[in-house]
Every structure is written in structure tokens, then in C-alpha cells.
Amino acid sequence: MVKGFDVVKNPQDVSFYAGLLLSSYAICQAITIMYWGPLSDRIGRRPTLLMGLTGDLATFVLFGLSKSYKWAIITRSLNGLFAGNSAVVKSVVAEISDDSNRPRMMALLPLMWNIGAVAGSAIGGLLADPANQYPSIFGRFDILRTYPYLLPCLVGSLTTTFGLVVGLFKLKETL
């Protein structure tokens, strides 16, 4: 992705710019993580999580529409801002569990996040630039030629959409 942007003049710089792009998410998540908890204390866990999921969904799709390095950095950073609510997820898990299942539920959180990171990276790599990788299937879709990273972002956003729907209809306020 980074190699195709206008910012890379020397092929040796691709890893540097890729690192900046990846770290922009983590930096913004680290900045906002301390604000999501107090926000959830004021307005509730459920609305805070739903707000984060909505922002995550929007910025994930917008990232797939990146045509420039600047846009990719902006959307990835915004995605990190919304990801700061991961601390709220831990609060909800603690509040909906009891002594009999809390340790197991808390242990499952990092497991699920890591499975998601590995699976998401693999799926993203398989689906990146689909019009060129799989021209017989995706070559006819102009949007995938224009936005070669949209498909993996749309597929990845399905998990966020699932979480948002479950949150809207099944998640009860725990505060």
C-alpha cells in the first residue's frame, strides 16, 4: 500500500513510512485510552462502546478509500482515536461476569484481539489489490481498481458491523 503512495521516492524508505502508518494508530489509541473510561462513567458503557464501534467502522472504510499517504495517516489515526475504548470493553467484561467466570472471560480478551490481528492481517494480504491479484473475479469492478485496498477493509469491517449490531440489540448498560 505504502509503496503505491506519492510519498515514497526511494524503495528503501517504504518500511519507514509503513512503520509511521502503523504506529499512527497505536499513538492515537494511547492518547485517547485514558479519556474513554471517564466518558463511559459519565454517559454509560453501552453508548461509549457503540460510539467507538461506529467510529471504527467509518474510519476503517475510509482507510480503504485511501489514495494518498496523507489520507491513510489521517484515517488510520482517527481509527486509533476510536480504538481507545478497548479499556471500556474490559470494564464491561468485568461487570457482566462474576467470580466463577471472570478470570476466563478476561483471559479471552487478549486471545480474541490477537486472533483478530493475525487473521485480519492474513485476510488483508489475501484481499489487497484484488483486481490485479484475482482479475477473473474482481477485474470487472472499477471501484476495486480505483481503491485497491477497499475490499479488505470492507471485509474486515464486517466484524465491527457484527459487534455494532450485537451491541445495539443485545448489550445492556452495565454502569
Short mmCIF file of C-alpha atoms in Angstrom, two decimals:
data_model
loop_
_atom_site.label_atom_id
_atom_site.label_comp_id
_atom_site.label_asym_id
_atom_site.label_seq_id
_atom_site.Cartn_x
_atom_site.Cartn_y
_atom_site.Cartn_z
CA MET A 1 0.00 0.00 0.00
CA VAL A 2 2.66 2.49 1.08
CA LYS A 3 4.78 1.72 -1.97
CA GLY A 4 1.98 3.00 -4.20
CA PHE A 5 1.67 6.36 -2.47
CA ASP A 6 3.32 9.53 -3.71
CA VAL A 7 5.39 9.94 -0.54
CA VAL A 8 7.90 7.15 -1.24
CA LYS A 9 10.69 8.35 -3.51
CA ASN A 10 13.22 5.66 -2.62
CA PRO A 11 12.17 1.99 -2.30
CA GLN A 12 14.36 1.75 0.80
CA ASP A 13 12.02 4.21 2.56
CA VAL A 14 8.92 2.02 2.27
CA SER A 15 9.47 0.34 5.63
CA PHE A 16 9.95 3.70 7.37
CA TYR A 17 6.68 5.09 6.01
CA ALA A 18 4.85 1.81 6.65
CA GLY A 19 6.05 1.97 10.25
CA LEU A 20 4.76 5.53 10.61
CA LEU A 21 1.41 4.50 9.20
CA LEU A 22 1.10 1.54 11.55
CA SER A 23 2.27 3.47 14.59
CA SER A 24 -0.16 6.36 13.98
CA TYR A 25 -2.97 4.05 15.11
CA ALA A 26 -1.19 2.99 18.31
CA ILE A 27 -0.13 6.54 19.17
CA CYS A 28 -3.68 7.86 18.84
CA GLN A 29 -5.07 4.91 20.77
CA ALA A 30 -2.59 5.58 23.57
CA ILE A 31 -3.55 9.26 23.66
CA THR A 32 -7.29 8.63 23.94
CA ILE A 33 -7.42 5.47 26.04
CA MET A 34 -7.38 7.49 29.27
CA TYR A 35 -10.42 9.52 28.16
CA TRP A 36 -12.74 6.71 27.10
CA GLY A 37 -13.06 5.29 30.63
CA PRO A 38 -14.20 8.56 32.27
CA LEU A 39 -16.51 9.17 29.30
CA SER A 40 -18.11 5.76 29.88
CA ASP A 41 -18.50 6.64 33.57
CA ARG A 42 -20.43 9.79 32.58
CA ILE A 43 -22.59 8.63 29.66
CA GLY A 44 -22.56 4.85 30.14
CA ARG A 45 -20.61 1.88 28.85
CA ARG A 46 -23.05 0.98 26.09
CA PRO A 47 -23.14 4.38 24.33
CA THR A 48 -19.38 4.68 24.67
CA LEU A 49 -18.80 1.28 23.08
CA LEU A 50 -21.33 1.98 20.33
CA MET A 51 -19.68 5.32 19.60
CA GLY A 52 -16.28 3.64 19.37
CA LEU A 53 -17.59 0.88 17.10
CA THR A 54 -19.32 3.40 14.84
CA GLY A 55 -16.13 5.45 14.56
CA ASP A 56 -14.10 2.32 13.96
CA LEU A 57 -16.43 1.20 11.19
CA ALA A 58 -16.40 4.58 9.45
CA THR A 59 -12.65 5.08 9.66
CA PHE A 60 -11.93 1.52 8.55
CA VAL A 61 -13.93 2.04 5.35
CA LEU A 62 -12.39 5.49 4.84
CA PHE A 63 -8.94 3.91 5.20
CA GLY A 64 -9.85 1.56 2.36
CA LEU A 65 -10.56 4.63 0.23
CA SER A 66 -7.03 5.96 0.73
CA LYS A 67 -5.45 7.34 -2.44
CA SER A 68 -2.63 9.18 -0.68
CA TYR A 69 -0.31 8.62 2.23
CA LYS A 70 -1.71 11.69 3.98
CA TRP A 71 -5.26 10.32 3.79
CA ALA A 72 -4.08 6.92 5.03
CA ILE A 73 -2.35 8.54 8.03
CA ILE A 74 -5.41 10.65 8.83
CA THR A 75 -7.87 7.76 8.66
CA ARG A 76 -5.56 5.35 10.50
CA SER A 77 -5.04 7.95 13.24
CA LEU A 78 -8.78 8.53 13.55
CA ASN A 79 -9.23 4.77 13.77
CA GLY A 80 -6.78 4.75 16.67
CA LEU A 81 -8.70 7.51 18.43
CA PHE A 82 -11.81 5.34 18.43
CA ALA A 83 -9.86 2.23 19.43
CA GLY A 84 -9.03 3.78 22.78
CA ASN A 85 -12.28 2.41 24.11
CA SER A 86 -10.70 -1.04 24.48
CA ALA A 87 -10.41 -0.24 28.19
CA VAL A 88 -14.19 0.14 28.31
CA VAL A 89 -14.53 -3.36 26.86
CA LYS A 90 -12.55 -4.68 29.84
CA SER A 91 -14.87 -2.80 32.21
CA VAL A 92 -17.95 -4.29 30.57
CA VAL A 93 -16.49 -7.80 30.72
CA ALA A 94 -15.68 -7.31 34.41
CA GLU A 95 -19.20 -6.00 35.07
CA ILE A 96 -21.10 -8.74 33.22
CA SER A 97 -19.06 -11.58 34.67
CA ASP A 98 -18.92 -12.98 38.19
CA ASP A 99 -16.27 -14.68 40.30
CA SER A 100 -16.95 -18.03 38.66
CA ASN A 101 -16.14 -16.90 35.10
CA ARG A 102 -14.33 -13.54 35.31
CA PRO A 103 -10.75 -14.91 35.04
CA ARG A 104 -11.66 -16.95 31.97
CA MET A 105 -13.50 -14.06 30.31
CA MET A 106 -10.66 -11.63 30.98
CA ALA A 107 -8.17 -14.14 29.57
CA LEU A 108 -10.23 -14.47 26.40
CA LEU A 109 -10.00 -10.74 25.59
CA PRO A 110 -6.32 -10.63 24.56
CA LEU A 111 -6.69 -14.02 22.88
CA MET A 112 -9.53 -12.72 20.70
CA TRP A 113 -7.70 -9.45 19.95
CA ASN A 114 -4.59 -11.36 18.89
CA ILE A 115 -6.53 -13.83 16.78
CA GLY A 116 -8.21 -10.86 15.13
CA ALA A 117 -4.86 -9.17 14.46
CA VAL A 118 -3.36 -12.29 12.88
CA ALA A 119 -6.47 -13.26 10.90
CA GLY A 120 -7.06 -9.66 9.83
CA SER A 121 -3.52 -9.29 8.54
CA ALA A 122 -3.74 -12.55 6.61
CA ILE A 123 -7.14 -11.73 5.13
CA GLY A 124 -6.00 -8.20 4.31
CA GLY A 125 -2.99 -9.54 2.44
CA LEU A 126 -5.09 -12.04 0.53
CA LEU A 127 -7.68 -9.46 -0.49
CA ALA A 128 -5.41 -6.46 -1.15
CA ASP A 129 -5.47 -5.22 -4.72
CA PRO A 130 -8.00 -7.86 -5.78
CA ALA A 131 -8.47 -6.53 -9.32
CA ASN A 132 -4.83 -7.39 -10.05
CA GLN A 133 -4.48 -10.44 -7.79
CA TYR A 134 -7.71 -12.09 -8.94
CA PRO A 135 -8.62 -10.41 -12.25
CA SER A 136 -11.06 -13.12 -13.34
CA ILE A 137 -13.15 -12.49 -10.21
CA PHE A 138 -12.61 -8.82 -9.34
CA GLY A 139 -11.15 -7.32 -12.52
CA ARG A 140 -14.51 -6.06 -13.74
CA PHE A 141 -15.11 -3.87 -10.69
CA ASP A 142 -13.74 -0.39 -11.40
CA ILE A 143 -14.04 0.63 -7.76
CA LEU A 144 -11.53 -2.08 -6.79
CA ARG A 145 -9.10 -0.79 -9.42
CA THR A 146 -9.51 2.75 -8.12
CA TYR A 147 -9.34 1.71 -4.46
CA PRO A 148 -7.20 -1.44 -4.33
CA TYR A 149 -7.40 -1.69 -0.52
CA LEU A 150 -11.13 -1.18 -0.13
CA LEU A 151 -12.11 -4.86 -0.27
CA PRO A 152 -10.02 -5.99 2.72
CA CYS A 153 -11.31 -3.03 4.71
CA LEU A 154 -14.92 -3.85 3.81
CA VAL A 155 -14.45 -7.50 4.72
CA GLY A 156 -12.71 -6.52 7.96
CA SER A 157 -15.46 -4.06 8.78
CA LEU A 158 -17.94 -6.94 8.84
CA THR A 159 -16.69 -7.93 12.30
CA THR A 160 -17.16 -4.37 13.51
CA THR A 161 -20.63 -4.29 11.96
CA PHE A 162 -21.46 -7.55 13.75
CA GLY A 163 -20.24 -6.08 17.05
CA LEU A 164 -22.25 -2.93 16.46
CA VAL A 165 -25.45 -4.86 15.72
CA VAL A 166 -24.97 -7.09 18.77
CA GLY A 167 -24.24 -4.01 20.87
CA LEU A 168 -27.34 -2.23 19.63
CA PHE A 169 -29.71 -5.11 20.25
CA LYS A 170 -28.16 -7.25 22.98
CA LEU A 171 -25.76 -5.19 25.10
CA LYS A 172 -27.38 -3.87 28.23
CA GLU A 173 -25.96 -0.91 30.12
CA THR A 174 -23.68 -2.16 32.90
CA LEU A 175 -22.97 1.12 34.67
#
